[in-house]
mmCIF file of C-alpha atoms and ligand atoms in Angstrom:
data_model
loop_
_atom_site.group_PDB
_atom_site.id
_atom_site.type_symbol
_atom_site.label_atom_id
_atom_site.label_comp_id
_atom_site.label_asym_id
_atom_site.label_seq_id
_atom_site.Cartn_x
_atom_site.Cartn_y
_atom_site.Cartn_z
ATOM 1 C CA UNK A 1 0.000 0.000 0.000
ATOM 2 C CA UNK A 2 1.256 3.462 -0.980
ATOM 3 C CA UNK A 3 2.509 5.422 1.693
ATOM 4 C CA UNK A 4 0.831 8.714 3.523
ATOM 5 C CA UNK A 5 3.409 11.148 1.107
ATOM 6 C CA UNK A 6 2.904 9.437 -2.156
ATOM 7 C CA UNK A 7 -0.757 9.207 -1.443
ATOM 8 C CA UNK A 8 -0.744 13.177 -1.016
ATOM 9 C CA UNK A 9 1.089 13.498 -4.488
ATOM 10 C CA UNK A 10 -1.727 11.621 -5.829
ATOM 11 C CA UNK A 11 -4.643 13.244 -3.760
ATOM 12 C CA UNK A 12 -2.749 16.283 -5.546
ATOM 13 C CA UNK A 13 -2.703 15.122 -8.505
ATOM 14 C CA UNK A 14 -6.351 14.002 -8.447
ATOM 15 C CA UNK A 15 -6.963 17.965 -7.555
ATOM 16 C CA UNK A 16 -4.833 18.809 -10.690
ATOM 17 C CA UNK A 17 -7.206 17.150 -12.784
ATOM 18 C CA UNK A 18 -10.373 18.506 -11.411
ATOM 19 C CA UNK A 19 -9.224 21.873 -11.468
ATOM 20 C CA UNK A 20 -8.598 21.280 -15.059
ATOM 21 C CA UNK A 21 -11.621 19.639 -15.896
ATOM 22 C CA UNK A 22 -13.420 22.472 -14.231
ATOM 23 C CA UNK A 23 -11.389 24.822 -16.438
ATOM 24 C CA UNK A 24 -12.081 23.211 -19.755
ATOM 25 C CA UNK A 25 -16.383 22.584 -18.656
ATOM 26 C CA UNK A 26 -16.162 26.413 -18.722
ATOM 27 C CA UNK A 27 -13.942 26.412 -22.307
ATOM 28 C CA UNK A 28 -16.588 23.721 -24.085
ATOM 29 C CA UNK A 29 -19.428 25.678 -23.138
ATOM 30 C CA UNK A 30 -17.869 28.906 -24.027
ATOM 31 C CA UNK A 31 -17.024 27.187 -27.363
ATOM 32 C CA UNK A 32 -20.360 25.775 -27.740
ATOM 33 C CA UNK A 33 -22.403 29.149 -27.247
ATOM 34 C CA UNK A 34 -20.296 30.805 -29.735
ATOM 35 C CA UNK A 35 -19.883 27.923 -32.282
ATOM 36 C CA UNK A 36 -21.509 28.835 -35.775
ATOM 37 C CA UNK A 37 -22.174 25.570 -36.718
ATOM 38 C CA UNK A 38 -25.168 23.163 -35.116
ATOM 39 C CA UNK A 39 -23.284 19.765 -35.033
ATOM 40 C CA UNK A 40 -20.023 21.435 -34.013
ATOM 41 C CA UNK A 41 -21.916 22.767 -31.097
ATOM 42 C CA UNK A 42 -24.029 19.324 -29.778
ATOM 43 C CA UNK A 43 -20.259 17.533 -29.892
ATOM 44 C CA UNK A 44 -19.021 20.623 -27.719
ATOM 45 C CA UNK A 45 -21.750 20.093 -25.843
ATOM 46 C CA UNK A 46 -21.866 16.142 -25.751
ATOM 47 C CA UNK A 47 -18.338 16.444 -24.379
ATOM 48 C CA UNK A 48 -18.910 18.877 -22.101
ATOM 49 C CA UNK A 49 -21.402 16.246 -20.090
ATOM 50 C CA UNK A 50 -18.715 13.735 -20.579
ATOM 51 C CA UNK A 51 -15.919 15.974 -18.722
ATOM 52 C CA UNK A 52 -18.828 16.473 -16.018
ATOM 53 C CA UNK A 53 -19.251 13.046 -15.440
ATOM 54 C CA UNK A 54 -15.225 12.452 -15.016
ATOM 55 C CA UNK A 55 -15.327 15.549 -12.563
ATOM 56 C CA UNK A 56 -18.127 13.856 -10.613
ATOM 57 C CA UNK A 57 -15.904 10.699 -10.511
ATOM 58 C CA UNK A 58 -12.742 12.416 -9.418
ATOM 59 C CA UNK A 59 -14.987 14.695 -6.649
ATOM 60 C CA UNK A 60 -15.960 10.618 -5.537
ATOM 61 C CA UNK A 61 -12.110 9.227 -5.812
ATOM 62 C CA UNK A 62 -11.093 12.688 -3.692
ATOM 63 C CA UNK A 63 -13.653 11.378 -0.886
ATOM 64 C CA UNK A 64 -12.457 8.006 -0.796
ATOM 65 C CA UNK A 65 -9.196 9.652 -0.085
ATOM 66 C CA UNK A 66 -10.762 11.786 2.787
ATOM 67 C CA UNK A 67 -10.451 14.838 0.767
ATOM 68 C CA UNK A 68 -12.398 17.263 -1.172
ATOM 69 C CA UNK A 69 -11.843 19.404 -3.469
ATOM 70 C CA UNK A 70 -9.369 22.457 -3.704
ATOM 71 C CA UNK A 71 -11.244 25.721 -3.805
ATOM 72 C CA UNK A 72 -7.595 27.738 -4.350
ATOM 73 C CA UNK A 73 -7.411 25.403 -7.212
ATOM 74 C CA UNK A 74 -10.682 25.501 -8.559
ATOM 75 C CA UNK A 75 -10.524 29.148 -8.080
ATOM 76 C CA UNK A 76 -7.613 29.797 -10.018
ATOM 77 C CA UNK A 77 -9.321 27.466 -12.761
ATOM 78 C CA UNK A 78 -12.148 29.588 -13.015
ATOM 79 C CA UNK A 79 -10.467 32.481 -12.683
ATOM 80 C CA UNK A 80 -8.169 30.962 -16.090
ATOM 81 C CA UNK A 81 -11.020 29.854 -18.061
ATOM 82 C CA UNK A 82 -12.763 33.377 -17.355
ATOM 83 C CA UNK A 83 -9.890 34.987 -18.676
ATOM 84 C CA UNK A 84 -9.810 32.406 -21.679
ATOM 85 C CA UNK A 85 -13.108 33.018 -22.422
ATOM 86 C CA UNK A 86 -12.868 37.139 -22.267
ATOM 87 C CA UNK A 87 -9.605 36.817 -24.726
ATOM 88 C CA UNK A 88 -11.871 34.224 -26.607
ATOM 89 C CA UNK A 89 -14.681 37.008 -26.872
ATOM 90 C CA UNK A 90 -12.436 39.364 -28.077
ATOM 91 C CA UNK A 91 -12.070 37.627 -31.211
ATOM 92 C CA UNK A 92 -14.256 36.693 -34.432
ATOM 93 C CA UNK A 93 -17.077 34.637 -32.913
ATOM 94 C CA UNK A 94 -16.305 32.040 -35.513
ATOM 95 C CA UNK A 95 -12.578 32.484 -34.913
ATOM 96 C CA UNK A 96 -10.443 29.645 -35.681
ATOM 97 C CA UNK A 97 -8.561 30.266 -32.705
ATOM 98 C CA UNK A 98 -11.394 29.691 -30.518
ATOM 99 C CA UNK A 99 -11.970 26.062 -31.746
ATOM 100 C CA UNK A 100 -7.992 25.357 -31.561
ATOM 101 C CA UNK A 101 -8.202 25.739 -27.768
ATOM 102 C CA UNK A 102 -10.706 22.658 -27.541
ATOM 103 C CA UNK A 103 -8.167 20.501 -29.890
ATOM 104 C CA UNK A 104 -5.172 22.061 -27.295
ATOM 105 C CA UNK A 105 -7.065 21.627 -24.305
ATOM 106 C CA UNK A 106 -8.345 17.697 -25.251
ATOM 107 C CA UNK A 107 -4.359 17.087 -25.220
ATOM 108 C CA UNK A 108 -3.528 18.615 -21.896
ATOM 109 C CA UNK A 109 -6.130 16.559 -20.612
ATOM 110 C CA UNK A 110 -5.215 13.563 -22.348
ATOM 111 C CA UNK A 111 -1.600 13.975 -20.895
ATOM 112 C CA UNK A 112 -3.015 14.417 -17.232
ATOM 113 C CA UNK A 113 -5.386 11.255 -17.336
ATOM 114 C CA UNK A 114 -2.355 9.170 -18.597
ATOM 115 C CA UNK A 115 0.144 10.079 -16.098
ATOM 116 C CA UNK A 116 -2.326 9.812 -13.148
ATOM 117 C CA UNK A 117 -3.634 6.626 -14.671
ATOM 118 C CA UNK A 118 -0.050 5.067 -14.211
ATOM 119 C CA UNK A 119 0.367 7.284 -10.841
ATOM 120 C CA UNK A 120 -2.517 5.368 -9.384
ATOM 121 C CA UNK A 121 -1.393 1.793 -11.238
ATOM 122 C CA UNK A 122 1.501 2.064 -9.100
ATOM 123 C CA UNK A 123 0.065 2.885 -5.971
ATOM 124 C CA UNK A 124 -2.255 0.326 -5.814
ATOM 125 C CA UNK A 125 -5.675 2.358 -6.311
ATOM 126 C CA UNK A 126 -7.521 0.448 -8.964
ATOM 127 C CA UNK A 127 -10.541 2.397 -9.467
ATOM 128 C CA UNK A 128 -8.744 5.771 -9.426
ATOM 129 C CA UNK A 129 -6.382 3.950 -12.194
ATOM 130 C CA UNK A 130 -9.564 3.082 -14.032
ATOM 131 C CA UNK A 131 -10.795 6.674 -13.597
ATOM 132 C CA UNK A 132 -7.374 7.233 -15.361
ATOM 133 C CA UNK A 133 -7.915 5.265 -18.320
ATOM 134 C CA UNK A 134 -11.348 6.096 -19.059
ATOM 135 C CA UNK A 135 -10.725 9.705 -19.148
ATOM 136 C CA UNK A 136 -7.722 9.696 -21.232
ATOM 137 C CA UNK A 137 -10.075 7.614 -23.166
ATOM 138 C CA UNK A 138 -12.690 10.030 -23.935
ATOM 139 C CA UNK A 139 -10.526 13.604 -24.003
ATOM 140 C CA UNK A 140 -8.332 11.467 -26.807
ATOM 141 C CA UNK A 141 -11.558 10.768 -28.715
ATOM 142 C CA UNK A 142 -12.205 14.426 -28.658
ATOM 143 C CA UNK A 143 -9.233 15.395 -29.541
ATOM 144 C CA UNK A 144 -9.433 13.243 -32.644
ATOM 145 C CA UNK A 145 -13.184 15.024 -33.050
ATOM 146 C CA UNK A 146 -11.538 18.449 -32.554
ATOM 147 C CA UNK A 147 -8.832 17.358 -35.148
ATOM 148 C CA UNK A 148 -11.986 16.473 -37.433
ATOM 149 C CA UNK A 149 -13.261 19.971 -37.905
ATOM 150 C CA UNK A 150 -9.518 21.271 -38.755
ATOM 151 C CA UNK A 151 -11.008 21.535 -42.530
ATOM 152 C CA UNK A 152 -13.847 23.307 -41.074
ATOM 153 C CA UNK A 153 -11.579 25.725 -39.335
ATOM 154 C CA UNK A 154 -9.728 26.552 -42.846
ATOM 155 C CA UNK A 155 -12.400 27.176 -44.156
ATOM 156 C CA UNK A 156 -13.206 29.925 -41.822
ATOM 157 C CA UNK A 157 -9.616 31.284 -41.805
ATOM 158 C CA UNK A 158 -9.192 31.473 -46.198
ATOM 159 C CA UNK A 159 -12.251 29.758 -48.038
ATOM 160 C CA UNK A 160 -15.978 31.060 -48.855
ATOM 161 C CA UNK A 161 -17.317 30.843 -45.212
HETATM 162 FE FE1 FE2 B 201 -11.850 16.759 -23.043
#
């Protein structure tokens, strides 16, 4: 069984990720309100749920640990994605740039799920390993949607959009 200090790194770690996830909830819906295009918005949306039910799961793995969640980290997320989404408003509604945050942010989240994924492995906790896998799961599936409407996003920057 891991001891007390690695279990903090992890409990950490676990906080990380649902500061983040709280960050990019705020980024897909900002997305999604401003997105020009119907199915662009119900997979920014779709996702969106899906990051909400990962934060729900990491909130559950934090109480297992005895923990909850950190409010100076979930401030400083909000605070982030508030900023994001003011610099994001400042551009062309249909801005490419806008939509290239959700392909960037899919692969910051993809990177967090894997290394806590393997964190937990080797610590013994299962079901926060599981937790792992199934988000890095679902934020690389976005990221492979997000990649899918790169042709989309050209078209906005240089074609007849
Ligand atoms: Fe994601």
């Amino acid at each position: 069984m891991a001891t007390a200090a690695r279990t903090k790194r992890l409990v950490a770690a676990l906080e990380d990720a649902h500061a983040l996830e709280t960050q990019a909830i705020e980024t897909l819906t900002s997305l999604a309100e401003s997105a020009p295009d119907p199915e662009l918005r119900t997979a920014l949306e779709s996702h969106r749920d899906e990051t909400a039910r990962i934060r729900a799961r990491l909130e559950a793995a934090l109480v297992t640990l005895g923990r909850r969640t950190s409010a100076r980290k979930e401030r400083q997320a909000v605070l982030a994605a508030t900023i994001k989404g003011f610099t994001g408003s400042l551009r062309d509604e249909a801005s490419p740039h806008n939509l290239k945050d959700w392909y960037v942010t899919e692969h910051s989240e993809l990177a967090t799920f894997a290394i806590l994924s393997r964190a937990a492995d080797r610590l013994g906790y299962r079901d926060i390993a599981q937790l792992g896998r199934d988000a890095a799961s679902l934020h690389r599936n976005a990221a492979e949607t997000a990649a899918g409407w790169f042709d989309y996003l050209v078209e906005l920057m240089v074609g007849s959009r």
